[in-house]
PDB file of C-alpha atoms and ligand atoms in Angstrom:
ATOM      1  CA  UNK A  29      12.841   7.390 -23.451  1.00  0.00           C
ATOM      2  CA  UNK A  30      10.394   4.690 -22.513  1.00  0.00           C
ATOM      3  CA  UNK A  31       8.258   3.451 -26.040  1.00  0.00           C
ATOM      4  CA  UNK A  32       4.715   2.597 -26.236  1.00  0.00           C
ATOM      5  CA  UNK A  33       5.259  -1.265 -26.344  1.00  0.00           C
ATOM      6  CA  UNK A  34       7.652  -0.660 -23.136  1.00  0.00           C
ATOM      7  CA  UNK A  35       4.659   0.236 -21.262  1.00  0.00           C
ATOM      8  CA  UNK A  36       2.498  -2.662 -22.394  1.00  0.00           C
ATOM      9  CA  UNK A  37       4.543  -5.681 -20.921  1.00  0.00           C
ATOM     10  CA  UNK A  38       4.360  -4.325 -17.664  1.00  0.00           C
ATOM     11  CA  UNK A  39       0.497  -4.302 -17.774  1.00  0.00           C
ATOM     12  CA  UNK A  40      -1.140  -7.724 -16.846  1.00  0.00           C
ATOM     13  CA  UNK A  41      -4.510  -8.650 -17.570  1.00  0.00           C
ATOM     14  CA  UNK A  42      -5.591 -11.122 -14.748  1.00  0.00           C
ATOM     15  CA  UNK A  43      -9.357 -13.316 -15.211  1.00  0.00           C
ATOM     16  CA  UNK A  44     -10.447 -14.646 -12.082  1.00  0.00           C
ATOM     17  CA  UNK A  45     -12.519 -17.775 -11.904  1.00  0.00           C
ATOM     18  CA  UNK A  46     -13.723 -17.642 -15.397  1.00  0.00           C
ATOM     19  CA  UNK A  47     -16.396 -19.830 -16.104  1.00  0.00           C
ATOM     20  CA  UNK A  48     -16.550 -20.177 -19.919  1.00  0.00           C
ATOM     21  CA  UNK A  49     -13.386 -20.402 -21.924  1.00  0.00           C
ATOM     22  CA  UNK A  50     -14.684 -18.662 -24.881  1.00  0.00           C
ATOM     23  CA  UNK A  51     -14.674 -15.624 -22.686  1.00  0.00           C
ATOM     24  CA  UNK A  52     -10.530 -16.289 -22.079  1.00  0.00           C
ATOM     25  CA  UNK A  53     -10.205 -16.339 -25.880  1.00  0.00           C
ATOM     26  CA  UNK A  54     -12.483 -13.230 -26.725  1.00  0.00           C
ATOM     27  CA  UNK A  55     -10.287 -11.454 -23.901  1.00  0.00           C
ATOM     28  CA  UNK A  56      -6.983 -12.277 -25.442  1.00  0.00           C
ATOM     29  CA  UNK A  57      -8.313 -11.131 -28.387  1.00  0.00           C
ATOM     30  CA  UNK A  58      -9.523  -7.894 -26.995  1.00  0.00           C
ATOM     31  CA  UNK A  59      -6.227  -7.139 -25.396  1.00  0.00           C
ATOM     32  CA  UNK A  60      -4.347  -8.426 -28.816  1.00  0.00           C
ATOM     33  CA  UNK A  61      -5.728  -5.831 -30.510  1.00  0.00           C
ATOM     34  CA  UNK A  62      -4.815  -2.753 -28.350  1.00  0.00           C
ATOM     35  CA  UNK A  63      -1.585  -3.922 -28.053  1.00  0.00           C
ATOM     36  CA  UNK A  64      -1.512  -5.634 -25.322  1.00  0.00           C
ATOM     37  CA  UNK A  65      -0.409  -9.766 -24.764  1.00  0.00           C
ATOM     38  CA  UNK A  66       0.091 -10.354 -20.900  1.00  0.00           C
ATOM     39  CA  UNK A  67      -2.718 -12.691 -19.637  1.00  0.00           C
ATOM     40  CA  UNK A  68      -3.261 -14.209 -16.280  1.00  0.00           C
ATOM     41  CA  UNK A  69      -5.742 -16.901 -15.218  1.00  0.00           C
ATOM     42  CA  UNK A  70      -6.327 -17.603 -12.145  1.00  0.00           C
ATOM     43  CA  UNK A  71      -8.030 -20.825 -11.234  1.00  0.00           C
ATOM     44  CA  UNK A  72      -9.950 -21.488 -14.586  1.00  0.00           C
ATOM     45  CA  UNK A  73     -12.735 -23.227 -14.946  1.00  0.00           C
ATOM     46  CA  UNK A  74     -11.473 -25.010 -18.445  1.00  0.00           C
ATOM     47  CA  UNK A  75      -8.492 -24.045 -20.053  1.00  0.00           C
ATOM     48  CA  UNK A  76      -6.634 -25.034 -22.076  1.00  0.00           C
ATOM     49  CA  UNK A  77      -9.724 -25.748 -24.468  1.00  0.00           C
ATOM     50  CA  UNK A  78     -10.836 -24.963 -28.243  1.00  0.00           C
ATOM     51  CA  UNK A  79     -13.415 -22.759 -27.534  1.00  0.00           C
ATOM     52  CA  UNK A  80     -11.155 -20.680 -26.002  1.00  0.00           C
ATOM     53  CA  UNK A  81      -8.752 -20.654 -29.374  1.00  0.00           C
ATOM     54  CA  UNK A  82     -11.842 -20.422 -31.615  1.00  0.00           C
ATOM     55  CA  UNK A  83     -13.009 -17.265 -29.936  1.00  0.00           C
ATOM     56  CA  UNK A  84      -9.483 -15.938 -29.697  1.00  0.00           C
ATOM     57  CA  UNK A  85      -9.603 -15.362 -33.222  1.00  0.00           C
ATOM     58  CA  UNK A  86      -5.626 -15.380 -34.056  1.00  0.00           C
ATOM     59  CA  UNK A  87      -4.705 -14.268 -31.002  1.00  0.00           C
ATOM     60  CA  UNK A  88      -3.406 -18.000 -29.730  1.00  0.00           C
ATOM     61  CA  UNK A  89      -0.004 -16.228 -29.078  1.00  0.00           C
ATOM     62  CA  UNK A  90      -1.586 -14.390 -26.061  1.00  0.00           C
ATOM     63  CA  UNK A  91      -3.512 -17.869 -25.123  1.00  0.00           C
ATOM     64  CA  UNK A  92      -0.293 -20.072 -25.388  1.00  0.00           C
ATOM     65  CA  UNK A  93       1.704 -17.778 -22.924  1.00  0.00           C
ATOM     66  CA  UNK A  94      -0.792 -16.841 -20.986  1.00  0.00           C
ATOM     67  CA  UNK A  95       0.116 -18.062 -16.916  1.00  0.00           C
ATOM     68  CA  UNK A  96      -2.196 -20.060 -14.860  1.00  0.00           C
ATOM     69  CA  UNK A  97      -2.257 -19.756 -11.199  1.00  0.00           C
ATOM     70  CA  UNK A  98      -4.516 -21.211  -8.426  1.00  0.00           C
ATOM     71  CA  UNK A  99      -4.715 -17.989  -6.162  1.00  0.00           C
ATOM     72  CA  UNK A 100      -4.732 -14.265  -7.042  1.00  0.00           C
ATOM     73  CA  UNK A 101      -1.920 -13.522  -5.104  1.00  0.00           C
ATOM     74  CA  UNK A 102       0.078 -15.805  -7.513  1.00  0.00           C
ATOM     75  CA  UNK A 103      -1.029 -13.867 -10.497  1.00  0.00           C
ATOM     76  CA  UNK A 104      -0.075 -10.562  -8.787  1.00  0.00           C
ATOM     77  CA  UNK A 105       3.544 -11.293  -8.186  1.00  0.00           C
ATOM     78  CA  UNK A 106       5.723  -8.455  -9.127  1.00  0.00           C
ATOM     79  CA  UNK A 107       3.121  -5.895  -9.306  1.00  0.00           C
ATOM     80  CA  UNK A 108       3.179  -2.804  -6.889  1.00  0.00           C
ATOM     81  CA  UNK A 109      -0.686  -1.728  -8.260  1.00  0.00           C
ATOM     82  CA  UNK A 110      -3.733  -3.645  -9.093  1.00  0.00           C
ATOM     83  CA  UNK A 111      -7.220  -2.421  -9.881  1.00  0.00           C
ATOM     84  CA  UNK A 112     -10.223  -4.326  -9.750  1.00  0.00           C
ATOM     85  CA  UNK A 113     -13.173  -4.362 -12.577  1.00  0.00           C
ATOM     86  CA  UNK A 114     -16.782  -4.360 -10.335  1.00  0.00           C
ATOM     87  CA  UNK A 115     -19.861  -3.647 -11.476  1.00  0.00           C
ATOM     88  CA  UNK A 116     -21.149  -3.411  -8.410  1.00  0.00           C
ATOM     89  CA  UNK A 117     -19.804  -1.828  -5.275  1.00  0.00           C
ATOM     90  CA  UNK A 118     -18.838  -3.997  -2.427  1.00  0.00           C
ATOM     91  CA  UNK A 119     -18.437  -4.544   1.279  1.00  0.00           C
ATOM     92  CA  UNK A 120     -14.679  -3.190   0.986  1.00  0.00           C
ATOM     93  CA  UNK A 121     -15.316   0.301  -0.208  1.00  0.00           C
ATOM     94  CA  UNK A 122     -12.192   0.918  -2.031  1.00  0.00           C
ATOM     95  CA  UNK A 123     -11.753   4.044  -3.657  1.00  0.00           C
ATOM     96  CA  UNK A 124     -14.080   4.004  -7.367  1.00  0.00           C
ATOM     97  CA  UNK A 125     -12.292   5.190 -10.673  1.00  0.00           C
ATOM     98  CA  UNK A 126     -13.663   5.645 -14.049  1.00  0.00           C
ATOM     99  CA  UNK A 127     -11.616   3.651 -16.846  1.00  0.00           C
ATOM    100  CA  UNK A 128      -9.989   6.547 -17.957  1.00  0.00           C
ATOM    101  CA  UNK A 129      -8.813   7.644 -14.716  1.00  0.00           C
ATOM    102  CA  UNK A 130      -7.478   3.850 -14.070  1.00  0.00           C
ATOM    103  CA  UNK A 131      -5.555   3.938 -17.549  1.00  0.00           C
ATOM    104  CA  UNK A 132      -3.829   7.580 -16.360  1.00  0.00           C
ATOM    105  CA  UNK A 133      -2.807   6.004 -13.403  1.00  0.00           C
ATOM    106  CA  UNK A 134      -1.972   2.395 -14.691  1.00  0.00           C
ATOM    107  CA  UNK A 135       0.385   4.500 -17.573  1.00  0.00           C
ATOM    108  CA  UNK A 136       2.149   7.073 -14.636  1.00  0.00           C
ATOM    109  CA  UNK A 137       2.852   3.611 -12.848  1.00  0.00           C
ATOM    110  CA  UNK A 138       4.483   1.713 -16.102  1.00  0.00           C
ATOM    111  CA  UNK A 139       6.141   4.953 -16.570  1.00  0.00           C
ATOM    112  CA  UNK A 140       8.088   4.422 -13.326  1.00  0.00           C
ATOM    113  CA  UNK A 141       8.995   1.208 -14.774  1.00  0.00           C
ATOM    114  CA  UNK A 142       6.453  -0.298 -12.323  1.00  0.00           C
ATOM    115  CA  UNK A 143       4.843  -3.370 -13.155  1.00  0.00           C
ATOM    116  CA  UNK A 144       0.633  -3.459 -13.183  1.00  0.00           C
ATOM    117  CA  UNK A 145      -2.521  -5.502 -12.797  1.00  0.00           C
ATOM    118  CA  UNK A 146      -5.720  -5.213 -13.924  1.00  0.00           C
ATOM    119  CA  UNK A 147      -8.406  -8.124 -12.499  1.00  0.00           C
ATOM    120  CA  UNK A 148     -11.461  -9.323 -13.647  1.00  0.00           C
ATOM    121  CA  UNK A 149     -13.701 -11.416 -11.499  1.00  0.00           C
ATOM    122  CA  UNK A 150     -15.966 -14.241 -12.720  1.00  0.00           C
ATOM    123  CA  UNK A 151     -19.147 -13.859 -14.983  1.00  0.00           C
ATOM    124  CA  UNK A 152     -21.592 -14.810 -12.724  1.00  0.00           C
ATOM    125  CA  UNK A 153     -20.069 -13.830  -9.001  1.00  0.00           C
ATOM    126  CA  UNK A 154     -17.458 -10.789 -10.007  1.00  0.00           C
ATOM    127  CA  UNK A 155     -14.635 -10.328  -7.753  1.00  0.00           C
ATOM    128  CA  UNK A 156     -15.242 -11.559  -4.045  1.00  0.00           C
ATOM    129  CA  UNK A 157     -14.477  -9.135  -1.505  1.00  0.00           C
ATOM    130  CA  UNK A 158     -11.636 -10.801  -0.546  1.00  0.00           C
ATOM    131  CA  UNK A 159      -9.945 -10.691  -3.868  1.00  0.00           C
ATOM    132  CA  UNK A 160     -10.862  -6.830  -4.082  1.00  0.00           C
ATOM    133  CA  UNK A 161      -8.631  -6.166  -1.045  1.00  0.00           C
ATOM    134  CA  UNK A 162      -5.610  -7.198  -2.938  1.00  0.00           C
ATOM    135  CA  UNK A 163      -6.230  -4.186  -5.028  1.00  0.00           C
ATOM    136  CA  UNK A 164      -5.974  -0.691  -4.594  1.00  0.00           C
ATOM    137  CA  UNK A 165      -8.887   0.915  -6.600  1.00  0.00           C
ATOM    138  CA  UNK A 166     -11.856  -0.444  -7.900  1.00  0.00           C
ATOM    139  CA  UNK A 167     -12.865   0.699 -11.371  1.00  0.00           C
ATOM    140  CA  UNK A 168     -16.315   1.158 -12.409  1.00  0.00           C
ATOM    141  CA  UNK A 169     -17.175   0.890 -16.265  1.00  0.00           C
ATOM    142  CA  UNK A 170     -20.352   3.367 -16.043  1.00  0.00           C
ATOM    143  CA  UNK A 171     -22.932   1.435 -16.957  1.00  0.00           C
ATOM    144  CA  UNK A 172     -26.968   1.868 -16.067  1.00  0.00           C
ATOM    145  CA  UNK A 173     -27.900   0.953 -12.672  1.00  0.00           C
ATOM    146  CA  UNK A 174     -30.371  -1.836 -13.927  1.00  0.00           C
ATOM    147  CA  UNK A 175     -28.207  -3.407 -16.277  1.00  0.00           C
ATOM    148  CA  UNK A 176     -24.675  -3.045 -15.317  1.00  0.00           C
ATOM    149  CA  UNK A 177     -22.423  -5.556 -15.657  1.00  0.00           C
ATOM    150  CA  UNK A 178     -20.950  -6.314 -19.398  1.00  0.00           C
ATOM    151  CA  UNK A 179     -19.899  -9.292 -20.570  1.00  0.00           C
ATOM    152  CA  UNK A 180     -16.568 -10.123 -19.200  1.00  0.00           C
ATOM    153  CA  UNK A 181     -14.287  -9.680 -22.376  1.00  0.00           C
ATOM    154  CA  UNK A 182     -16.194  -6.649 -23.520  1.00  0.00           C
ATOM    155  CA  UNK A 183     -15.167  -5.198 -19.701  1.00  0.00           C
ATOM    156  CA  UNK A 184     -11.614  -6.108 -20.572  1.00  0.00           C
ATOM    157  CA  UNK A 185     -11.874  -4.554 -24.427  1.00  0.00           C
ATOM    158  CA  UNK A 186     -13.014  -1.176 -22.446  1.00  0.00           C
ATOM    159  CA  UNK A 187     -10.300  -1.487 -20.349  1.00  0.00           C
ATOM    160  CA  UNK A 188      -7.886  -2.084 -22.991  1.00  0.00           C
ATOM    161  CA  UNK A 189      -9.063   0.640 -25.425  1.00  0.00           C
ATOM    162  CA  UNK A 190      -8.714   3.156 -22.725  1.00  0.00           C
ATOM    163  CA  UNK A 191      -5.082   2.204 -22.083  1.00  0.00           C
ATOM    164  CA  UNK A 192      -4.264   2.307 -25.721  1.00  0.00           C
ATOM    165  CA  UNK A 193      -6.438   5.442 -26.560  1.00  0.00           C
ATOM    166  CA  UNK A 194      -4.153   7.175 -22.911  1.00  0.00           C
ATOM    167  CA  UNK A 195      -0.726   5.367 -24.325  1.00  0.00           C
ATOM    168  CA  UNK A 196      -1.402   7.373 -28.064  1.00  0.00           C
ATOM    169  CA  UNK A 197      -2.022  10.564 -26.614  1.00  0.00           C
ATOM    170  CA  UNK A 198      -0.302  12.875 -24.172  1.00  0.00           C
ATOM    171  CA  UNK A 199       2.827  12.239 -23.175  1.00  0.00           C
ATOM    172  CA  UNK A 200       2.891   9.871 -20.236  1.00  0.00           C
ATOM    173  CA  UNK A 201       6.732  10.206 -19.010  1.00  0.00           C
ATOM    174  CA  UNK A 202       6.635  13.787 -18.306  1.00  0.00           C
ATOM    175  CA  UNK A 203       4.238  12.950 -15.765  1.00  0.00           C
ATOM    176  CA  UNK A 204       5.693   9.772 -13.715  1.00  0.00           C
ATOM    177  CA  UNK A 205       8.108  11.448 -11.175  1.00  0.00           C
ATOM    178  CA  UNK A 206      10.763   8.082 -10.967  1.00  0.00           C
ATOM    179  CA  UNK A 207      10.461   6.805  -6.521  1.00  0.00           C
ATOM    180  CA  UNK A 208      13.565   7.165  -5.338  1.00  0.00           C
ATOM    181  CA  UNK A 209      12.729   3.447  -3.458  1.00  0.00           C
ATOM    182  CA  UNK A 210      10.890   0.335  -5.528  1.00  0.00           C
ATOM    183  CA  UNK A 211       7.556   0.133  -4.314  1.00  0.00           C
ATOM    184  CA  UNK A 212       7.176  -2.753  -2.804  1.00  0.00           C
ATOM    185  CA  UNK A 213       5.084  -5.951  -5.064  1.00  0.00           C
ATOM    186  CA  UNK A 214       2.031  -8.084  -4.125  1.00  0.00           C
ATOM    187  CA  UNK A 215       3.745 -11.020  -2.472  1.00  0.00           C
ATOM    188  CA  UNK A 216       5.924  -8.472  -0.701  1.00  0.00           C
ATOM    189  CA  UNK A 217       2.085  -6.582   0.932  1.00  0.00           C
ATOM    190  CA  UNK A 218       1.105 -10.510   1.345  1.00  0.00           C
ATOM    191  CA  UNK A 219       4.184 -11.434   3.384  1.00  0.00           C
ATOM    192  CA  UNK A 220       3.532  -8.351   5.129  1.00  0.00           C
ATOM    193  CA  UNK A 221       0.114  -8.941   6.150  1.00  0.00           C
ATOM    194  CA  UNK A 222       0.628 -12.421   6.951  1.00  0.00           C
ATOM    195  CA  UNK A 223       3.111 -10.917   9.617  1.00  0.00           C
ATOM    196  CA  UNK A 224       0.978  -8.101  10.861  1.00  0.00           C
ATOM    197  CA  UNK A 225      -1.997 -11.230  11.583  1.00  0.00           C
ATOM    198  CA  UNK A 226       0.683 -13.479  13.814  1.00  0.00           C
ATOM    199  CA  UNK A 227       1.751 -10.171  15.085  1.00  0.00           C
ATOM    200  CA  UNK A 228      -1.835  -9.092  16.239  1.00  0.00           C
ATOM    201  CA  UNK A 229      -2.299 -12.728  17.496  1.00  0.00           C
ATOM    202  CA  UNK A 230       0.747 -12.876  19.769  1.00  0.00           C
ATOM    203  CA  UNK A 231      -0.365  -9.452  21.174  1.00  0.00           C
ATOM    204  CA  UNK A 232      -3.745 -10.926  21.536  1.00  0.00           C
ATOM    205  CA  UNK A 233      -5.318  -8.283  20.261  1.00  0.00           C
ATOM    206  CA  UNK A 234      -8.214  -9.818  18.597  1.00  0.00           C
ATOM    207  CA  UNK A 235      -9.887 -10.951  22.362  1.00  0.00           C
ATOM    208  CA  UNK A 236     -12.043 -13.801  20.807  1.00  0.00           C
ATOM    209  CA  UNK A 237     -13.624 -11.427  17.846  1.00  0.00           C
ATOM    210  CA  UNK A 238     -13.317 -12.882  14.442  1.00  0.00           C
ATOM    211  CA  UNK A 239     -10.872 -10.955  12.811  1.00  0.00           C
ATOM    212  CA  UNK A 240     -11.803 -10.896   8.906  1.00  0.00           C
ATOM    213  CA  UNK A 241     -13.563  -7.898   8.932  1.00  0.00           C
ATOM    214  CA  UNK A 242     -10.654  -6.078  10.819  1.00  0.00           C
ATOM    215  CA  UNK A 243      -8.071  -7.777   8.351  1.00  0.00           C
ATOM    216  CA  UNK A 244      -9.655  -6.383   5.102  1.00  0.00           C
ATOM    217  CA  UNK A 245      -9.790  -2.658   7.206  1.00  0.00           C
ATOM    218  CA  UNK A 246      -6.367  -2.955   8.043  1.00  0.00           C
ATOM    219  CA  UNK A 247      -5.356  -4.317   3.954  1.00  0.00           C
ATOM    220  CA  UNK A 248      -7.342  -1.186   2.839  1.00  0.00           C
ATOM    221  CA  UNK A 249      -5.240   1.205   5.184  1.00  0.00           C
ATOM    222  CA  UNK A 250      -1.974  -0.262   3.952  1.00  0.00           C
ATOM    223  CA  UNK A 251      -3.107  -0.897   0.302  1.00  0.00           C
ATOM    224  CA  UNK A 252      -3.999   3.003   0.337  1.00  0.00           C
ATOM    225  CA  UNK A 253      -0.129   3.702   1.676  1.00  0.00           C
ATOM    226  CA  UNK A 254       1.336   1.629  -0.942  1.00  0.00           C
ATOM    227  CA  UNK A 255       4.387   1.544   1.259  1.00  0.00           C
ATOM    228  CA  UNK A 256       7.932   1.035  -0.498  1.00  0.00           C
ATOM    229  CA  UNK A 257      10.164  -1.619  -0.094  1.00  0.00           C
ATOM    230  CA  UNK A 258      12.092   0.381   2.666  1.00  0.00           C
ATOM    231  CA  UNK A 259       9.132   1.456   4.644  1.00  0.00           C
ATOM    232  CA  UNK A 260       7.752  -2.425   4.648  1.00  0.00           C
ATOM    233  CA  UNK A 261      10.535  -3.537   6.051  1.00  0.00           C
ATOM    234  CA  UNK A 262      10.691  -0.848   9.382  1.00  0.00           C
ATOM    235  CA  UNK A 263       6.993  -2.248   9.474  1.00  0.00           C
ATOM    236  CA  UNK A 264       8.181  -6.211   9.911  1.00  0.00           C
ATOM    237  CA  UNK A 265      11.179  -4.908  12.589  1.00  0.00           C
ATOM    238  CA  UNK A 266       7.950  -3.003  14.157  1.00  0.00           C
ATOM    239  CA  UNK A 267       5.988  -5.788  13.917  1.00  0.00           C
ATOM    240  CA  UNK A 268       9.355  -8.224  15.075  1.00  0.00           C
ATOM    241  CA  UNK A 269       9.988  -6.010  18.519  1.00  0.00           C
ATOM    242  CA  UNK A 270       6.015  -6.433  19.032  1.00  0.00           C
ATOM    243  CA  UNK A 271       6.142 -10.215  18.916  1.00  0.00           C
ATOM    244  CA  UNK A 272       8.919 -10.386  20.951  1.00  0.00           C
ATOM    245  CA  UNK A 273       7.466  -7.911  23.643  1.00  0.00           C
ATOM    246  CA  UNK A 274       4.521 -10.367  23.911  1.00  0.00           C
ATOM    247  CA  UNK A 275       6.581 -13.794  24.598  1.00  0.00           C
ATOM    248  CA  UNK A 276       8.798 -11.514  27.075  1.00  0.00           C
ATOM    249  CA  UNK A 277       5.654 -10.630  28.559  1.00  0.00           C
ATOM    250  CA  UNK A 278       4.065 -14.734  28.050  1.00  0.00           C
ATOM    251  CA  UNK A 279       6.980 -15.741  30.089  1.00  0.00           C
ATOM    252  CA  UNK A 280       6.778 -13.526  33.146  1.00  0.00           C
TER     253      UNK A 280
HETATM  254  N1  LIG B 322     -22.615  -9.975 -11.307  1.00  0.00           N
HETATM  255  C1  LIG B 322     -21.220  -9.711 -11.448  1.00  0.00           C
HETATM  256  C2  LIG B 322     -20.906  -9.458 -12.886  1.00  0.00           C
HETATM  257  C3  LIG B 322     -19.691 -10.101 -13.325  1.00  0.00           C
HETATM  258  S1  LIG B 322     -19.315  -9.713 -15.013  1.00  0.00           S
HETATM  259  C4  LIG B 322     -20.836  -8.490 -10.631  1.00  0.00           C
HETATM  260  O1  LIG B 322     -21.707  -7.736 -10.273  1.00  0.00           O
HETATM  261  O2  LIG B 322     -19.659  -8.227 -10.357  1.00  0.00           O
HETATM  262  C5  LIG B 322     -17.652 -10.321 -15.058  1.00  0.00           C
HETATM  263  C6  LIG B 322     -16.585  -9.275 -14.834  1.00  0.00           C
HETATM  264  O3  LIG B 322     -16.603  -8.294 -15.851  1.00  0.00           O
HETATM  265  C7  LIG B 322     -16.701  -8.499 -13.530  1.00  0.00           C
HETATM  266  O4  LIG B 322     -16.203  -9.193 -12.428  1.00  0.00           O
HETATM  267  C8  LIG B 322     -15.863  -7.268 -13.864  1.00  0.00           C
HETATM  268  O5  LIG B 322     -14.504  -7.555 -13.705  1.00  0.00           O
HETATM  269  C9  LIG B 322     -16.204  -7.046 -15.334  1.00  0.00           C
HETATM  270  N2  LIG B 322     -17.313  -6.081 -15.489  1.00  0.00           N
HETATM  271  C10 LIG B 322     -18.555  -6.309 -15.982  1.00  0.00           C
HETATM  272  N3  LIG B 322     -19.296  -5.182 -15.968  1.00  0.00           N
HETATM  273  C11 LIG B 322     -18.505  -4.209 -15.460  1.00  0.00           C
HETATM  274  C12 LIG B 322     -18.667  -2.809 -15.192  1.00  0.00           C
HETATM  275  N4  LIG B 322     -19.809  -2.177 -15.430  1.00  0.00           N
HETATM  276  N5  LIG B 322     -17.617  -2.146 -14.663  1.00  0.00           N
HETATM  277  C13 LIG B 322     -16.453  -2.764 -14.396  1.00  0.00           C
HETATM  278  N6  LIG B 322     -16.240  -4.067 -14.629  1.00  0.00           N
HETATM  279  C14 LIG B 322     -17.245  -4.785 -15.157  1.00  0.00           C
END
């Protein structure tokens, strides 16, 4: 049977864009202490740097192996779920969860043996909307409408302390029905989606409209599916016979 420390190398902590390195080092701390060590950084503002080991307080193991990426997507690799930490709501109206109900859901997934994400968008922008369609929830620490947001590493230690206070109680096994199929990861969704875009191209479909807004729409309907790897790839043979219909059709 799977042990509590089992669980908590398959959850990532991922900072996006972070501004001030002392908030890295208070967030390695915060995750340090609920048992947690797996840090991401994605496109840093300064780091490596000794504010970031001052406020890390002991916790420079979590600093020193922490991995730095330049995109999200980077940071994501391996993981079949990621939820995003927002304060406020945005234009991609993902499905809201409370903490607790993210830490249920994070713990059924690592009980699968499935590996996780949580992200955590800079302190003065949050997560762009962009980076919030690479996840599949977005969780809401509920604050007061006038003040929301929290300081970035207490957001994480909220996070964290709901994961550890779900990990010590009920038993999170008996709940995690094992897929019969891996779900598929991150960079498997982004290889996808880079497909379905040259596949909606060659079939024209976009008829001179800017097709952002119909991208994220179509991430959120697949994000919600969370397809396995088997069902992703009858999508790219779909998506393969489609392409090939349209230069068939180009040549005629
Ligand atoms: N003005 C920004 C605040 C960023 S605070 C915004 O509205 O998004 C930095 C990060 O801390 C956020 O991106 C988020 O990941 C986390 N955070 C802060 N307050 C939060 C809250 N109430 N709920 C969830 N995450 C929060």
């Amino acid at each position: 049977m799977t042990t509590a420390p089992d669980l908590a190398a398959l959850i990532r902590f991922v900072l996006v864009r972070t501004s001030h390195p002392g908030n890295i080092g208070s967030a390695a701390r915060a995750i340090r202490t609920m048992g947690f060590e797996r840090l991401e950084l994605v496109a840093p503002a300064r780091f490596p740097d000794t504010e970031a080991n001052a406020l890390a307080a002991g916790a420079d193991d979590v600093l020193a192996s922490a991995g730095i990426h330049d995109e999200l997507i980077d940071s994501l690799a391996g993981s079949s779920l990621a939820l995003g930490l927002s304060a406020r709501r945005r234009g991609v109206n993902l499905p809201e969860i409370s903490p607790r109900e993210a830490a249920a859901q994070v713990l059924a997934a690592a009980a699968r043996g499935e590996q996780v994400a949580l992200v955590f968008g800079n302190e003065r922008t949050g997560l762009e909307n962009e980076e919030l369609a690479r996840c599949h929830a977005m969780v809401r620490i509920p604050s007061v409408d006038d003040f929301s947001s929290l300081n970035l590493s207490q957001a994480v230690q909220v996070m964290a302390y709901e994961l550890r206070v779900a990990m010590l109680g009920d038993d999170v096994q008996a709940s995690a029905p094992v897929r019969d199929e891996p779900p598929a990861d991150a960079t498997q969704m982004e290889q996808f989606y880079v497909h379905l875009a040259q596949m909606l191209d060659d079939i024209e479909f976009h008829k001179g409209r800017e097709p952002t807004t119909i991208m994220l729409r179509l991430r959120k309907l697949f994000q919600r599916a969370q397809p396995d790897e088997r069902e992703l790839r009858v999508l790219h043979g779909i998506l393969a016979d489609a392409q090939r219909m349209a230069q068939l059709a180009a040549k005629r």
